[in-house]
Amino acid sequence: MTGVLDYSKGNSIFHNMNPVTKIIIALCICVAAFGADNLLFLAGIVALDLIIGIISGIKEKAFSIFKGFVKISVFLFVLQVLFVRSGNTVFLFVTDDGIILAAKIVLRLMGAALPLTYMLTVTKVSDLSNALVKVCHVPYKYAFTITTAVRFIPVFINELDAIIEAQTARGVEFDTKNAFARLKLILPLCVPLLMTSVKKADSSAVSAELRGFYLRKQSSGYKEYPFKAADILAIILFIAFAVFGILM
Amino acid sequence: MIEFKNVYFQYPHGGASLKNIDFKVEKGEFVALVGENGAGKSTMLKLINGILKPINGDVVTAGFNTKNTKISQIAKHTGFLFQNPDRQICCQSVKEEIMFSLNLLNDMTAEEKEERAEKIINAFSLNPDENTFAMSRGEKQKTALASALASEPEVLILDEPTTGLDYRECTAIMDFVKKLNKEKNITVFMVCHDMEIVMDYADRVIALAQGEMVDDDTPENIFRKKDVLKKAYLLPPQITELASLLGGEFENCDSAEEILEVLKKQRKGEL
Ligand SMILES: Nc1ncnc2c1ncn2[C@@H]1O[C@H](COP(=O)(O)OP(=O)(O)OP(=O)(O)O)[C@@H](O)[C@H]1O
Ligand SMILES: [Mg+2]
């Protein structure tokens, strides 16, 4: 079972980078996306994200994540367009200001969210937490919490799918075409989902403790995460990109 | 009741698959599906009630081709027990859980539903007010099974119904299922790793190995076929094994009583 956010094996330039470099790159792109105010530049960021996805050799996954965001974006776009009242009316109650503002918001959201999700698919979660501990000196407890939270998202989704499957098999009409009816059916399932998730988290905590979680120190990891020339070059490049974005 | 017509199935990302599955189960049969871990047993069960659709071939359950029928439609005729009861249980108390199942069917009056719930709770010796989320694995298994059985569906699909149950619970539940099977002519299709149970309760065994059917026969016969047992990694019930080892008169014995009978006869003959 491979969820969209699960690690994808590969040997691309991004796979081999230091995990911390990848975090910095993703953050730089986020900063650029939120700093920039130029529609074209924002579209360019989204294109850059997709190119990064292709270079990383996760083309299929990159586009399926992209498609997911497009769906959310359409919804957001319509909502925004409806609420902006200033500017010249284009048709009905839609204004030109509204369209531009909505487009910017949507592109910004995509530009910032895509690199974060792509980073997660090309980095092993264990590498991410170990590198945070080794390089950034984040206490292991916190690094572990962050990465576990990330790892729980696909588990959560799979669990919900399985619960829906089980309930459909009992005769709950999840296969109805009506989205609102389906939503109403999903809500009561949040109880078992929450219960199983809390239980899972609880047993994870117990088993981590049994395996000596609190004995772990910064020096416990055997893998080193040195910065290579490519890492430093990439960091400089993307910081410059972020600065450029803010100035735009 | 259940018909697989040359079915081929594969998960979108997975390499594992089901190939050339072809069989027919008549109304009232009690079939056990056996095979190693990962052979594709649970997958096959999900194909039966349409949660998964075959890539090639057809699956017909209770007269519906799963390819063009809604799962909830098929579900009205089938009861399904999943391998993991946690996902199935969604109500606070045992009673609510069973009523939830019954309420999904709309051809019963409120009193009838109450009566049904009462009956199954007694048969399974459950506590109707117990909190479902705090129950043990075995108790959950029982509750999930009870809510699947409560509606007395035409087809009962059970994925390892006896895991986590002690010997007494196990026989009590299997006896109940067998009774439904005999009295109401309910078709039972069960995955089971316990060959003793298969021997005692099933009328027919389908053995699966690496996604292919290796045999389809009565338990008495299948447990005597060395090649099938080897291919599907099955360990026959000890009595059957003993009987085949003893050979001769004992060859066809399937229980301790039968062996005893033969022994008695032999002794009388010798005296
Ligand atoms: N949703 C899924 N996506 C991809 N592959 C899957 C999925 N579910 C199961 N599989 C794979 O299909 C194969 C058969 O799984 P299945 O659950 O049918 O086995 P099983 O015979 O029920 O085993 P067990 O005795 O352990 O319950 C396994 O190799 C499993 O990894
Ligand atoms: Mg299984």
Tab-separated table of C-alpha atoms in Angstrom, chain A residues 19-108:
chain	number	residue	atom	x	y	z
A	19	PRO	CA	17.454	16.236	4.557
A	20	VAL	CA	18.091	19.610	6.154
A	21	THR	CA	18.915	21.088	2.741
A	22	LYS	CA	15.591	19.800	1.491
A	23	ILE	CA	13.760	21.460	4.372
A	24	ILE	CA	15.577	24.723	3.660
A	25	ILE	CA	14.744	24.517	-0.061
A	26	ALA	CA	11.080	23.879	0.694
A	27	LEU	CA	10.971	26.746	3.180
A	28	CYS	CA	12.718	29.099	0.718
A	29	ILE	CA	10.108	28.318	-1.913
A	30	CYS	CA	7.366	28.934	0.676
A	31	VAL	CA	8.894	32.301	1.572
A	32	ALA	CA	9.120	33.227	-2.105
A	33	ALA	CA	5.501	32.173	-2.656
A	34	PHE	CA	4.233	34.285	0.213
A	35	GLY	CA	6.589	37.192	-0.455
A	36	ALA	CA	5.954	37.584	-4.175
A	37	ASP	CA	3.060	39.637	-5.441
A	38	ASN	CA	3.446	39.074	-9.155
A	39	LEU	CA	0.975	36.726	-10.825
A	40	LEU	CA	3.474	35.458	-13.402
A	41	PHE	CA	6.169	34.869	-10.816
A	42	LEU	CA	3.698	32.934	-8.668
A	43	ALA	CA	2.750	30.769	-11.639
A	44	GLY	CA	6.469	30.296	-12.214
A	45	ILE	CA	6.884	28.976	-8.661
A	46	VAL	CA	4.205	26.360	-9.240
A	47	ALA	CA	5.959	25.371	-12.482
A	48	LEU	CA	9.277	25.195	-10.615
A	49	ASP	CA	7.652	22.895	-8.047
A	50	LEU	CA	6.506	20.552	-10.785
A	51	ILE	CA	9.964	20.597	-12.391
A	52	ILE	CA	11.480	19.651	-9.018
A	53	GLY	CA	8.978	16.803	-8.851
A	54	ILE	CA	9.994	15.597	-12.324
A	55	ILE	CA	13.738	15.854	-11.592
A	56	SER	CA	13.170	13.811	-8.419
A	57	GLY	CA	11.742	11.023	-10.554
A	58	ILE	CA	8.354	11.104	-8.813
A	59	LYS	CA	6.508	12.448	-11.844
A	60	GLU	CA	3.336	10.386	-11.395
A	61	LYS	CA	3.034	11.095	-7.701
A	62	ALA	CA	3.930	14.770	-8.196
A	63	PHE	CA	1.109	15.194	-10.680
A	64	SER	CA	-1.403	13.275	-8.576
A	65	ILE	CA	-0.614	15.530	-5.598
A	66	PHE	CA	-0.850	18.524	-7.937
A	67	LYS	CA	-4.265	17.372	-9.147
A	68	GLY	CA	-5.434	17.065	-5.558
A	69	PHE	CA	-4.419	20.645	-4.856
A	70	VAL	CA	-6.063	21.840	-8.074
A	71	LYS	CA	-9.366	20.448	-6.816
A	72	ILE	CA	-9.079	22.354	-3.530
A	73	SER	CA	-7.928	25.431	-5.437
A	74	VAL	CA	-10.972	25.520	-7.696
A	75	PHE	CA	-13.163	25.569	-4.619
A	76	LEU	CA	-11.065	28.308	-2.972
A	77	PHE	CA	-10.985	30.315	-6.179
A	78	VAL	CA	-14.760	30.349	-6.529
A	79	LEU	CA	-15.157	31.299	-2.875
A	80	GLN	CA	-12.707	34.185	-3.196
A	81	VAL	CA	-14.209	35.486	-6.409
A	82	LEU	CA	-17.616	35.592	-4.763
A	83	PHE	CA	-16.457	37.633	-1.806
A	84	VAL	CA	-14.326	40.340	-3.403
A	85	ARG	CA	-16.528	43.338	-4.239
A	86	SER	CA	-14.018	45.986	-5.391
A	87	GLY	CA	-12.822	46.627	-8.988
A	88	ASN	CA	-14.684	46.627	-12.282
A	89	THR	CA	-17.432	44.125	-12.862
A	90	VAL	CA	-16.486	41.556	-15.506
A	91	PHE	CA	-19.750	39.660	-15.587
A	92	LEU	CA	-22.622	39.233	-13.136
A	93	PHE	CA	-21.020	40.039	-9.778
A	94	VAL	CA	-17.487	38.910	-10.608
A	95	THR	CA	-14.877	41.689	-10.552
A	96	ASP	CA	-11.419	41.847	-12.129
A	97	ASP	CA	-9.868	42.523	-8.711
A	98	GLY	CA	-11.593	39.442	-7.400
A	99	ILE	CA	-10.206	37.214	-10.131
A	100	ILE	CA	-6.635	38.481	-9.707
A	101	LEU	CA	-6.718	38.227	-5.927
A	102	ALA	CA	-8.236	34.752	-6.039
A	103	ALA	CA	-5.648	33.577	-8.589
A	104	LYS	CA	-2.835	34.901	-6.398
A	105	ILE	CA	-4.141	33.163	-3.296
A	106	VAL	CA	-4.585	29.887	-5.090
A	107	LEU	CA	-1.140	30.015	-6.737
A	108	ARG	CA	0.466	30.987	-3.445
